[in-house]
Structure formats: structure tokens, C-alpha cells
Tab-separated table of C-alpha atoms in Angstrom:
chain	number	residue	atom	x	y	z
A	1	UNK	CA	79.091	52.554	133.648
A	2	UNK	CA	77.672	52.914	137.160
A	3	UNK	CA	76.594	49.825	139.168
A	4	UNK	CA	73.377	51.653	140.028
A	5	UNK	CA	72.378	52.205	136.370
A	6	UNK	CA	70.062	50.402	134.048
A	7	UNK	CA	72.968	50.064	131.553
A	8	UNK	CA	75.018	48.130	134.115
A	9	UNK	CA	71.977	45.823	134.762
A	10	UNK	CA	71.837	45.003	131.056
A	11	UNK	CA	75.584	44.540	130.876
A	12	UNK	CA	75.565	42.121	133.840
A	13	UNK	CA	72.686	40.111	132.503
A	14	UNK	CA	74.508	39.639	129.177
A	15	UNK	CA	77.751	38.721	130.909
A	16	UNK	CA	76.059	36.319	133.318
A	17	UNK	CA	74.136	34.479	130.489
A	18	UNK	CA	77.137	34.315	128.106
A	19	UNK	CA	79.568	33.298	130.788
A	20	UNK	CA	77.685	30.215	131.894
A	21	UNK	CA	76.915	29.127	128.338
A	22	UNK	CA	80.612	29.142	127.443
A	23	UNK	CA	82.912	26.133	128.063
A	24	UNK	CA	85.080	26.601	131.094
A	25	UNK	CA	88.273	27.105	129.109
A	26	UNK	CA	86.870	30.254	127.399
A	27	UNK	CA	85.206	31.907	130.436
A	28	UNK	CA	88.451	33.579	131.731
A	29	UNK	CA	89.125	35.204	128.317
A	30	UNK	CA	85.500	36.298	128.068
A	31	UNK	CA	85.615	37.972	131.494
A	32	UNK	CA	88.872	39.616	130.588
A	33	UNK	CA	87.492	41.109	127.332
A	34	UNK	CA	84.242	42.071	129.181
A	35	UNK	CA	86.233	43.852	131.810
A	36	UNK	CA	88.269	45.759	129.250
A	37	UNK	CA	84.959	46.746	127.518
A	38	UNK	CA	83.541	47.867	130.907
A	39	UNK	CA	86.557	50.059	131.543
A	40	UNK	CA	87.082	51.233	127.944
A	41	UNK	CA	83.636	52.718	127.393
A	42	UNK	CA	84.595	55.344	129.982
A	43	UNK	CA	87.767	56.528	128.130
A	44	UNK	CA	89.785	54.710	125.597
A	45	UNK	CA	92.981	56.368	126.915
A	46	UNK	CA	92.268	54.943	130.254
A	47	UNK	CA	91.990	51.397	128.785
A	48	UNK	CA	95.322	51.874	126.928
A	49	UNK	CA	96.889	52.927	130.200
A	50	UNK	CA	95.435	49.864	131.946
A	51	UNK	CA	96.744	47.527	129.311
A	52	UNK	CA	100.223	49.010	129.406
A	53	UNK	CA	100.195	49.042	133.206
A	54	UNK	CA	99.178	45.413	133.218
A	55	UNK	CA	101.980	44.290	130.800
A	56	UNK	CA	104.646	46.255	132.664
A	57	UNK	CA	103.754	44.699	136.016
A	58	UNK	CA	103.588	41.213	134.509
A	59	UNK	CA	107.046	41.617	133.100
A	60	UNK	CA	108.292	42.872	136.430
A	61	UNK	CA	106.776	39.791	137.978
A	62	UNK	CA	108.617	37.533	135.484
A	63	UNK	CA	111.938	39.310	136.223
A	64	UNK	CA	111.372	38.814	139.951
A	65	UNK	CA	111.039	35.047	139.324
A	66	UNK	CA	114.150	35.075	137.178
A	67	UNK	CA	116.664	36.618	139.501
A	68	UNK	CA	117.941	36.111	143.072
A	69	UNK	CA	119.672	38.075	145.735
A	70	UNK	CA	120.236	41.846	145.486
A	71	UNK	CA	119.066	42.028	141.826
A	72	UNK	CA	115.666	40.588	142.842
A	73	UNK	CA	115.278	43.210	145.640
A	74	UNK	CA	116.317	45.932	143.200
A	75	UNK	CA	113.714	44.822	140.705
A	76	UNK	CA	111.068	44.923	143.439
A	77	UNK	CA	112.135	48.504	144.395
A	78	UNK	CA	112.064	49.580	140.776
A	79	UNK	CA	108.627	48.010	140.388
A	80	UNK	CA	107.208	49.763	143.444
A	81	UNK	CA	108.728	53.069	142.390
A	82	UNK	CA	107.214	52.794	138.914
A	83	UNK	CA	103.743	52.095	140.242
A	84	UNK	CA	103.909	54.954	142.688
A	85	UNK	CA	105.244	57.243	139.875
A	86	UNK	CA	102.289	56.317	137.723
A	87	UNK	CA	99.888	57.082	140.578
A	88	UNK	CA	101.594	60.391	141.264
A	89	UNK	CA	101.688	61.570	137.644
A	90	UNK	CA	98.003	60.832	136.949
A	91	UNK	CA	96.522	61.628	140.348
A	92	UNK	CA	98.720	64.282	141.942
A	93	UNK	CA	100.381	66.149	139.063
A	94	UNK	CA	97.608	68.817	138.843
A	95	UNK	CA	97.553	69.216	142.578
A	96	UNK	CA	101.328	69.718	142.630
A	97	UNK	CA	101.043	72.373	139.935
A	98	UNK	CA	98.199	74.159	141.671
A	99	UNK	CA	100.216	74.416	144.903
A	100	UNK	CA	103.305	75.546	143.073
A	101	UNK	CA	101.209	78.277	141.349
A	102	UNK	CA	99.860	79.370	144.745
A	103	UNK	CA	103.331	79.567	146.247
A	104	UNK	CA	105.203	81.206	143.411
A	105	UNK	CA	102.470	82.661	141.208
A	106	UNK	CA	103.798	80.768	138.114
A	107	UNK	CA	100.405	81.077	136.297
A	108	UNK	CA	100.742	77.410	135.357
A	109	UNK	CA	103.594	78.127	132.896
A	110	UNK	CA	105.434	75.129	134.384
A	111	UNK	CA	104.737	72.144	132.185
A	112	UNK	CA	101.694	74.108	130.864
A	113	UNK	CA	101.362	71.884	127.755
A	114	UNK	CA	101.316	68.654	129.724
A	115	UNK	CA	97.827	67.630	130.664
A	116	UNK	CA	96.770	64.505	132.669
A	117	UNK	CA	93.452	62.808	133.353
A	118	UNK	CA	92.494	60.813	136.389
A	119	UNK	CA	91.951	57.208	135.367
A	120	UNK	CA	89.044	55.491	137.144
A	121	UNK	CA	90.182	53.186	139.847
A	122	UNK	CA	93.941	53.998	139.566
A	123	UNK	CA	94.427	54.148	143.342
A	124	UNK	CA	93.020	50.596	143.655
A	125	UNK	CA	94.781	48.853	140.844
A	126	UNK	CA	98.104	50.404	141.636
A	127	UNK	CA	97.924	49.044	145.214
A	128	UNK	CA	96.852	45.639	143.808
A	129	UNK	CA	99.920	45.612	141.503
A	130	UNK	CA	102.308	46.590	144.383
A	131	UNK	CA	100.882	43.807	146.525
A	132	UNK	CA	101.352	41.372	143.494
A	133	UNK	CA	104.993	42.382	143.178
A	134	UNK	CA	105.683	42.144	146.849
A	135	UNK	CA	103.882	38.707	147.163
A	136	UNK	CA	105.842	37.486	144.119
A	137	UNK	CA	109.007	38.556	145.793
A	138	UNK	CA	108.021	36.587	148.903
A	139	UNK	CA	107.134	33.513	146.804
A	140	UNK	CA	103.448	33.720	147.544
A	141	UNK	CA	102.232	34.408	143.951
A	142	UNK	CA	100.320	31.513	142.354
A	143	UNK	CA	99.558	33.251	139.057
A	144	UNK	CA	101.787	31.882	136.169
A	145	UNK	CA	99.634	32.881	133.152
A	146	UNK	CA	99.396	36.404	131.782
A	147	UNK	CA	95.577	36.116	131.222
A	148	UNK	CA	95.078	35.218	134.868
A	149	UNK	CA	97.125	38.135	136.099
A	150	UNK	CA	95.401	40.543	133.681
A	151	UNK	CA	91.997	39.420	135.015
A	152	UNK	CA	93.305	39.761	138.583
A	153	UNK	CA	93.974	43.456	137.865
A	154	UNK	CA	91.008	44.200	135.648
A	155	UNK	CA	88.106	42.075	136.888
A	156	UNK	CA	85.276	44.458	136.474
A	157	UNK	CA	83.407	44.069	139.834
A	158	UNK	CA	86.444	45.309	141.813
A	159	UNK	CA	88.214	47.368	139.126
A	160	UNK	CA	86.862	50.863	139.808
A	161	UNK	CA	86.551	51.086	143.659
A	162	UNK	CA	87.662	47.840	145.174
A	163	UNK	CA	87.609	45.860	147.327
A	164	UNK	CA	91.394	45.815	147.107
A	165	UNK	CA	92.159	42.111	146.439
A	166	UNK	CA	95.365	40.201	146.976
A	167	UNK	CA	96.774	37.509	144.726
A	168	UNK	CA	96.313	34.964	147.448
A	169	UNK	CA	92.648	35.859	147.668
A	170	UNK	CA	91.730	35.996	143.983
A	171	UNK	CA	94.619	34.008	142.417
A	172	UNK	CA	93.479	30.482	143.469
A	173	UNK	CA	89.858	31.225	142.220
A	174	UNK	CA	91.316	32.228	138.795
A	175	UNK	CA	93.037	28.855	138.483
A	176	UNK	CA	89.931	26.691	139.166
A	177	UNK	CA	87.050	25.641	136.962
A	178	UNK	CA	83.758	27.301	137.798
A	179	UNK	CA	80.510	25.445	138.540
A	180	UNK	CA	77.032	26.808	138.270
A	181	UNK	CA	75.400	26.908	141.667
A	182	UNK	CA	71.880	28.214	142.303
A	183	UNK	CA	72.739	28.854	145.922
A	184	UNK	CA	75.678	31.074	144.921
A	185	UNK	CA	73.455	32.861	142.379
A	186	UNK	CA	70.879	33.680	145.016
A	187	UNK	CA	73.610	34.939	147.399
A	188	UNK	CA	74.836	37.217	144.506
A	189	UNK	CA	71.333	38.546	143.917
A	190	UNK	CA	70.789	39.194	147.616
A	191	UNK	CA	74.001	41.266	147.741
A	192	UNK	CA	73.050	43.206	144.564
A	193	UNK	CA	69.602	44.052	146.012
A	194	UNK	CA	70.900	45.019	149.366
A	195	UNK	CA	73.675	47.066	147.866
A	196	UNK	CA	71.263	48.783	145.457
A	197	UNK	CA	68.953	49.700	148.364
A	198	UNK	CA	71.819	51.110	150.430
A	199	UNK	CA	73.136	53.131	147.540
A	200	UNK	CA	70.084	54.329	145.593
A	201	UNK	CA	67.307	54.534	148.219
A	202	UNK	CA	69.345	55.603	151.268
A	203	UNK	CA	72.710	57.111	150.249
A	204	UNK	CA	71.501	59.041	147.220
A	205	UNK	CA	68.695	60.646	149.128
A	206	UNK	CA	71.033	61.677	151.901
A	207	UNK	CA	73.357	63.140	149.334
A	208	UNK	CA	71.098	66.141	148.478
A	209	UNK	CA	70.885	67.011	152.252
A	210	UNK	CA	74.596	66.686	152.784
A	211	UNK	CA	75.524	68.614	149.629
A	212	UNK	CA	73.171	71.480	150.553
A	213	UNK	CA	74.489	71.624	154.161
A	214	UNK	CA	78.147	71.756	153.024
A	215	UNK	CA	77.307	74.693	150.844
A	216	UNK	CA	75.885	76.572	153.768
A	217	UNK	CA	77.755	78.756	156.328
A	218	UNK	CA	76.500	77.444	159.699
A	219	UNK	CA	76.505	79.504	162.904
A	220	UNK	CA	75.070	76.597	164.986
A	221	UNK	CA	77.501	73.938	166.089
A	222	UNK	CA	74.639	71.443	166.176
A	223	UNK	CA	74.042	71.940	162.468
A	224	UNK	CA	77.688	70.954	161.841
A	225	UNK	CA	77.575	67.914	164.065
A	226	UNK	CA	74.336	66.665	162.520
A	227	UNK	CA	75.776	67.303	159.026
A	228	UNK	CA	78.765	65.314	159.943
A	229	UNK	CA	76.543	62.484	161.170
A	230	UNK	CA	74.425	62.567	157.944
A	231	UNK	CA	77.636	62.374	155.862
A	232	UNK	CA	78.918	59.460	158.002
A	233	UNK	CA	75.760	57.556	157.048
A	234	UNK	CA	75.886	58.628	153.409
A	235	UNK	CA	79.476	57.563	152.821
A	236	UNK	CA	79.003	54.299	154.662
A	237	UNK	CA	75.842	53.348	152.743
A	238	UNK	CA	77.282	54.566	149.527
A	239	UNK	CA	80.590	52.640	149.739
A	240	UNK	CA	79.161	49.599	151.524
A	241	UNK	CA	76.457	49.554	148.870
A	242	UNK	CA	79.014	49.583	146.146
A	243	UNK	CA	80.948	46.833	147.813
A	244	UNK	CA	77.862	44.657	148.165
A	245	UNK	CA	77.064	45.109	144.478
A	246	UNK	CA	80.616	44.375	143.542
A	247	UNK	CA	80.604	41.195	145.673
A	248	UNK	CA	77.201	40.235	144.302
A	249	UNK	CA	78.296	40.705	140.689
A	250	UNK	CA	81.377	38.550	141.311
A	251	UNK	CA	79.280	35.913	143.128
A	252	UNK	CA	77.037	35.542	140.114
A	253	UNK	CA	80.191	34.370	138.271
A	254	UNK	CA	81.330	32.103	141.114
A	255	UNK	CA	83.989	34.495	142.407
A	256	UNK	CA	84.307	35.581	146.064
A	257	UNK	CA	85.575	39.086	146.852
A	258	UNK	CA	86.651	40.025	150.383
A	259	UNK	CA	84.263	41.703	152.835
A	260	UNK	CA	85.071	45.481	153.074
A	261	UNK	CA	82.845	46.601	155.978
A	262	UNK	CA	81.873	44.981	159.284
A	263	UNK	CA	79.551	47.373	161.117
A	264	UNK	CA	82.161	50.074	161.600
A	265	UNK	CA	79.852	52.381	163.599
A	266	UNK	CA	79.522	49.897	166.426
A	267	UNK	CA	83.197	50.321	167.193
A	268	UNK	CA	84.282	51.291	170.719
A	269	UNK	CA	87.687	52.614	169.634
A	270	UNK	CA	89.247	54.252	166.665
A	271	UNK	CA	91.524	51.119	166.354
A	272	UNK	CA	88.448	48.902	166.159
A	273	UNK	CA	86.849	51.324	163.638
A	274	UNK	CA	89.824	50.847	161.227
A	275	UNK	CA	89.471	47.035	161.579
A	276	UNK	CA	85.883	47.373	160.474
A	277	UNK	CA	86.012	50.249	157.898
A	278	UNK	CA	87.422	49.679	154.366
A	279	UNK	CA	88.989	46.531	155.679
A	280	UNK	CA	90.916	45.734	152.520
A	281	UNK	CA	92.664	49.218	152.516
A	282	UNK	CA	93.338	48.990	156.279
A	283	UNK	CA	94.899	45.565	155.824
A	284	UNK	CA	96.944	46.747	152.782
A	285	UNK	CA	98.263	49.751	154.695
A	286	UNK	CA	99.181	47.479	157.639
A	287	UNK	CA	100.911	44.802	155.613
A	288	UNK	CA	102.643	46.807	152.921
A	289	UNK	CA	103.414	50.106	154.702
A	290	UNK	CA	103.032	50.058	158.491
A	291	UNK	CA	104.876	46.738	159.045
A	292	UNK	CA	107.737	47.581	156.610
A	293	UNK	CA	108.207	50.900	158.353
A	294	UNK	CA	108.839	48.851	161.517
A	295	UNK	CA	105.336	48.520	162.816
A	296	UNK	CA	105.299	48.255	166.641
A	297	UNK	CA	108.710	46.427	166.826
A	298	UNK	CA	111.005	49.460	167.253
A	299	UNK	CA	109.687	50.942	170.525
A	300	UNK	CA	106.744	53.088	171.517
A	301	UNK	CA	107.691	56.425	169.952
A	302	UNK	CA	108.616	54.770	166.651
A	303	UNK	CA	105.301	52.971	166.688
A	304	UNK	CA	103.433	56.365	167.033
A	305	UNK	CA	105.457	57.846	164.182
A	306	UNK	CA	104.723	54.794	161.981
A	307	UNK	CA	100.991	55.107	162.723
A	308	UNK	CA	100.931	58.769	161.806
A	309	UNK	CA	102.972	58.287	158.558
A	310	UNK	CA	100.839	55.333	157.460
A	311	UNK	CA	97.520	57.111	157.976
A	312	UNK	CA	98.881	60.373	156.601
A	313	UNK	CA	99.730	58.531	153.388
A	314	UNK	CA	96.452	56.734	153.571
A	315	UNK	CA	94.696	60.095	153.571
A	316	UNK	CA	96.762	61.186	150.524
A	317	UNK	CA	95.862	57.967	148.725
A	318	UNK	CA	92.143	59.056	148.980
A	319	UNK	CA	92.645	62.190	147.016
A	320	UNK	CA	94.762	65.069	145.797
A	321	UNK	CA	93.662	67.664	148.306
A	322	UNK	CA	94.786	69.079	151.631
A	323	UNK	CA	91.590	68.060	153.430
A	324	UNK	CA	92.382	64.432	152.620
A	325	UNK	CA	95.930	64.815	153.821
A	326	UNK	CA	94.713	66.511	157.070
A	327	UNK	CA	92.102	63.774	157.531
A	328	UNK	CA	94.826	61.070	157.244
A	329	UNK	CA	97.097	62.635	159.771
A	330	UNK	CA	94.073	63.237	162.079
A	331	UNK	CA	93.285	59.511	161.907
A	332	UNK	CA	96.962	58.761	162.734
A	333	UNK	CA	96.949	61.033	165.771
A	334	UNK	CA	93.611	59.525	166.891
A	335	UNK	CA	95.195	55.982	166.677
A	336	UNK	CA	98.135	57.124	168.732
A	337	UNK	CA	95.837	58.631	171.411
A	338	UNK	CA	93.940	55.331	171.415
A	339	UNK	CA	97.214	53.449	171.854
A	340	UNK	CA	98.180	55.600	174.805
A	341	UNK	CA	94.862	55.149	176.552
A	342	UNK	CA	94.598	51.448	175.619
A	343	UNK	CA	97.895	50.863	177.514
A	344	UNK	CA	96.443	52.394	180.699
A	345	UNK	CA	94.732	49.913	183.159
A	346	UNK	CA	92.595	52.784	184.493
A	347	UNK	CA	91.308	53.521	180.998
A	348	UNK	CA	90.492	49.840	180.359
A	349	UNK	CA	88.634	49.749	183.653
A	350	UNK	CA	86.761	52.866	182.809
A	351	UNK	CA	85.647	52.034	179.297
A	352	UNK	CA	85.401	48.224	179.266
A	353	UNK	CA	84.088	46.909	182.588
A	354	UNK	CA	80.727	48.669	182.845
A	355	UNK	CA	77.811	49.194	180.523
A	356	UNK	CA	78.057	53.008	180.838
A	357	UNK	CA	81.763	52.808	180.115
A	358	UNK	CA	81.247	50.763	176.888
A	359	UNK	CA	78.465	53.126	175.851
A	360	UNK	CA	80.661	56.107	176.439
A	361	UNK	CA	83.519	54.520	174.432
A	362	UNK	CA	81.051	53.890	171.617
A	363	UNK	CA	79.818	57.439	171.496
A	364	UNK	CA	83.351	58.996	171.909
A	365	UNK	CA	84.471	56.831	168.992
A	366	UNK	CA	81.619	57.828	166.801
A	367	UNK	CA	82.081	61.523	167.524
A	368	UNK	CA	85.825	61.126	166.733
A	369	UNK	CA	84.790	59.598	163.433
A	370	UNK	CA	82.280	62.391	162.720
A	371	UNK	CA	85.051	65.008	163.129
A	372	UNK	CA	87.094	63.008	160.699
A	373	UNK	CA	84.306	62.944	158.158
A	374	UNK	CA	83.806	66.700	158.538
A	375	UNK	CA	87.510	67.102	157.625
A	376	UNK	CA	87.160	64.624	154.785
A	377	UNK	CA	84.131	66.249	153.232
A	378	UNK	CA	84.982	69.894	153.598
A	379	UNK	CA	85.363	71.704	150.250
A	380	UNK	CA	88.739	73.234	151.332
A	381	UNK	CA	90.814	74.173	154.283
A	382	UNK	CA	89.042	77.525	154.588
A	383	UNK	CA	85.624	75.915	155.040
A	384	UNK	CA	87.217	73.343	157.392
A	385	UNK	CA	88.832	76.120	159.511
A	386	UNK	CA	85.494	77.974	159.719
A	387	UNK	CA	83.565	74.940	160.774
A	388	UNK	CA	86.145	73.867	163.366
A	389	UNK	CA	86.071	77.338	164.894
A	390	UNK	CA	82.293	77.091	165.162
A	391	UNK	CA	82.579	73.688	166.863
A	392	UNK	CA	85.074	75.173	169.330
A	393	UNK	CA	82.912	78.248	170.132
A	394	UNK	CA	80.684	77.676	173.258
A	395	UNK	CA	78.052	80.214	172.171
A	396	UNK	CA	77.569	78.285	168.965
A	397	UNK	CA	75.841	75.519	171.066
A	398	UNK	CA	73.183	77.926	172.291
A	399	UNK	CA	71.722	78.355	168.825
A	400	UNK	CA	69.174	75.825	167.754
A	401	UNK	CA	69.551	73.539	164.775
A	402	UNK	CA	67.488	73.361	161.623
A	403	UNK	CA	68.385	69.694	161.299
A	404	UNK	CA	67.030	68.301	164.522
A	405	UNK	CA	64.783	65.806	162.730
A	406	UNK	CA	67.907	64.483	160.761
A	407	UNK	CA	69.852	64.428	163.954
A	408	UNK	CA	67.256	62.037	165.451
A	409	UNK	CA	67.375	59.939	162.267
A	410	UNK	CA	71.162	59.566	162.585
A	411	UNK	CA	70.626	58.262	166.143
A	412	UNK	CA	67.957	55.838	164.930
A	413	UNK	CA	70.357	54.656	162.211
A	414	UNK	CA	73.036	54.029	164.794
A	415	UNK	CA	70.563	51.992	167.013
A	416	UNK	CA	69.436	49.997	163.915
A	417	UNK	CA	73.096	49.211	163.050
A	418	UNK	CA	73.748	48.186	166.679
A	419	UNK	CA	70.676	45.898	166.785
A	420	UNK	CA	71.633	44.229	163.518
A	421	UNK	CA	75.141	43.771	164.807
A	422	UNK	CA	73.844	42.118	168.021
A	423	UNK	CA	71.626	39.863	165.959
A	424	UNK	CA	74.670	38.644	164.145
A	425	UNK	CA	76.645	38.280	167.359
A	426	UNK	CA	73.927	36.144	168.765
A	427	UNK	CA	74.300	33.669	166.013
A	428	UNK	CA	71.712	34.870	163.472
A	429	UNK	CA	72.758	33.242	160.152
A	430	UNK	CA	72.457	35.085	156.839
A	431	UNK	CA	71.158	31.905	155.167
A	432	UNK	CA	67.888	32.454	157.085
A	433	UNK	CA	67.208	35.168	154.467
A	434	UNK	CA	65.865	32.367	152.194
A	435	UNK	CA	62.442	32.575	153.640
A	436	UNK	CA	62.280	36.389	153.279
A	437	UNK	CA	63.995	36.416	149.855
A	438	UNK	CA	60.739	37.277	147.878
A	439	UNK	CA	59.924	40.011	150.310
A	440	UNK	CA	63.448	41.441	149.986
A	441	UNK	CA	63.317	41.535	146.256
A	442	UNK	CA	59.849	43.114	146.124
A	443	UNK	CA	60.718	45.685	148.751
A	444	UNK	CA	63.882	46.705	146.905
A	445	UNK	CA	62.119	46.976	143.555
A	446	UNK	CA	59.280	49.079	144.972
A	447	UNK	CA	61.769	51.303	146.912
A	448	UNK	CA	63.809	51.903	143.754
A	449	UNK	CA	60.718	52.828	141.829
A	450	UNK	CA	59.321	55.085	144.484
A	451	UNK	CA	62.284	56.689	146.242
A	452	UNK	CA	65.264	56.567	143.895
A	453	UNK	CA	66.445	60.099	143.072
A	454	UNK	CA	68.509	60.921	139.954
A	455	UNK	CA	71.350	58.386	139.687
A	456	UNK	CA	74.587	59.554	141.360
A	457	UNK	CA	78.173	58.448	141.118
A	458	UNK	CA	79.619	56.426	143.954
A	459	UNK	CA	81.707	58.625	146.296
A	460	UNK	CA	84.791	56.362	146.028
A	461	UNK	CA	84.855	56.458	142.212
A	462	UNK	CA	86.789	59.688	142.495
A	463	UNK	CA	89.617	57.991	144.312
């Protein structure tokens, strides 16, 4: 059930009306059943997996609260291992077999009768379960009822593609009575409208251009750069649109989900980009992988290794494919290069103290991000290799581009994002939208009616 579908709109209306008519004590159970229905209509096997997964992690949490010392730490390690094993079996098993087949020409005889499916949202709810176990181990878990924990894992607005929520973010909200608030409802509707506009009107229309370009063999380097720029806008509008709709859906029910994007394309360094892009994933990788590896506490070289390992595994988390792995390690190396330059007084003076320096840092960061998105979106390593060779060929820049108009549109989009960001920095408050709310709703409805292409799946649903 896609957020950008008429079916979901009907589903949400029914959930909203029933939820607020029920007494407080029944609302949590109703949301839990609704979330299981939301997930189960995709594939009943997926729902059974989610139920078993939830029960196992709840029991592990109980065991963590029942033991002390080394046994407790052992239970945590077993819990983390089990969650990662579940993720590997369902997400990476086929990838593993395909690569074994390429290396040894096994013709898939190895475990040929064992088939797996990719459960929607497994990467997200596995990470949420791991954070639950770690936070329980640290004594930071406030959930003492199974139904609250089950809803924490399966709450439908964040179940499929995040944001990745922590127990300390959603837990306290699950333990408090909910009150109907017209102001909160209007905020939720705003987010739903803005998210639908980003996804359906903008991202889905860009998708046809991007898909067609990635199916083409380009001899012009400009075509590749512009295609990368178009995809950078598509994936941002698609994922940010999904997040807005997820947060809006939750807000209608008086729940607050964390912000996941904060104008990532205004960043002036790759480090800043990762503080603004997919924020809940970045924070999870920092707190549950980078810091446990040693973070920046074990010297400069070890810090660089930790960054590369963290981002490499972050790339693998995105998908079972070599382009995702390469993208992750590319991001890790980019963060290392940023660290090296950030520690240089000359670099700080060059890129921070003048307007031209700050503009250059902005453009260099965006171009670095575009290269990353080209890696990320490439069909396979062969296409990636071909496109990278073109970008590194000087004569490829002599040829004109067939996408000049769209290149200009990418630049316009960057300027619009920068202007909106500066508005916010100058103290523009989102509650000023009140006076423009009718215009917003009418604009979105007309845009959906006039410019919406055939409904497309959200990009991050595949992860």
C-alpha cells in the first residue's frame, strides 16, 4: 500500500476516524492491528516474519533485564547476531549465491531449493530492534509492555522506509494518553500535502527522465553530470516526500516522528551533508557502529579506518549490490578527505572566510554528492565503469549535451533550496503557513490532478 495511492488515502481516513472515536485505552491496540493489516496485505509471509521477529526481540529484551554481568553482555551479543543474521538471510542470501555462481560456476546448485523473499522495510526494523536491545542493555528502555514494543517496531507510518526511530524517541509517546488537537491535525495535513507534492508531482516526473538516461550509453560527460544532478533531485524529493507523508500520517494520530532531512544540498562539506541527509540513519551508524568501533578516540589513522568501515557497511545496508557497496566506501573515503582538509588552517581560510570560498565549498560538495549518486544509481559495475571513464575523458567535455535544459533546472532547484534554507535561517516560522494553507491545499490538489504520472513506488521501499 503506497503512501501516494488512493488506497492509502482511504486507509488513513478510516484509521484517523476510528482512532479518535475509540477510548484511549484501546487506541494502541487498534493501531497495532491496523499496522499489521497495513503490512500483511503486501505478503502474509512477511507479516508472520514480522510477528516472530517482534516476539524474539521482546524476549531478548526481557532476558537483558533479568541478568547481570557477562551473561547480560552475552545476551546482547546473541541478540545483535540474530538480528543481523535475519537481515543477511533475507536480504543478502541471493546476492551471495549469485556471486558464488559467478566465481565458481555452480549454476545455483548450492542450496538451490532454498528460496528467500525480501520483506518490506527489513533493513529499517532490524536497525530499530538492535537499537532497542542496546538501549535496554544501557538501561535506557522505557517500554515495559509487549504491545507498546510491538507498536514501536510496526507503527505503519515508519514501518516500510523509516525514519529509523529509537526507543527514547517513540517510547515515551507510546506510554502517554493522546489528545485530539486541531493544530496538530493541520500540521499533519500540511506534511501530507507537501510530501505528496514532492513525490508525485516532482520526483515521479523526474523518474522517467532519469530512468531513460540511465538506459542510454552517453558519450558526452555533460549528459552524465546532468543525469546525476537529476537523480540527486529525484531521490531527495522522493525520500523526503515519503518522510513528510510518514511524519504527517503519524501527526494525525498525535505521534511525532523525527526529521530525516534538513536541506542536505546546501551543505558545504560531505560531513555536513551526512548531518543533513537521512539523519536517522546517519545518527544510527554513528551511535551503534562508528562509536563502538572506537570513533575518533583511537588516533587519526584508526578514525579514518572507522569512517570507511562505517560508511562501507552503510552502503551494504542500502542494498545487495556491488554499486551500493562501492558507494558506501566512496562516502567513507570522501569523509576521510574532508577530515584531512578540515584539520588544515589553510583549507579553513580558503573555504570559510570569503563568499567565493563558501560558494566553492558548496559546489565541490554537491559535485562530490553527484558522483556518489551516479555510483548509487548505476545498474551494475560495468555501467559505472563506462560512465566514470567518460567523466575522466577530456574530449567527452567537448561534445554538447542533449539535457542542457534539465541542467539549468537542476541549478534553479539548487537556488530555490538555498533561498528556502536562508528564509528559515532568518527566522521564518513554519506556523506562518496558516494564512497560506488554503492555497497550499488547492495547489497540491490541482497539481496532483494535472501533473501526476502513473503512481510509482518510493525508491527506499527496496531497501
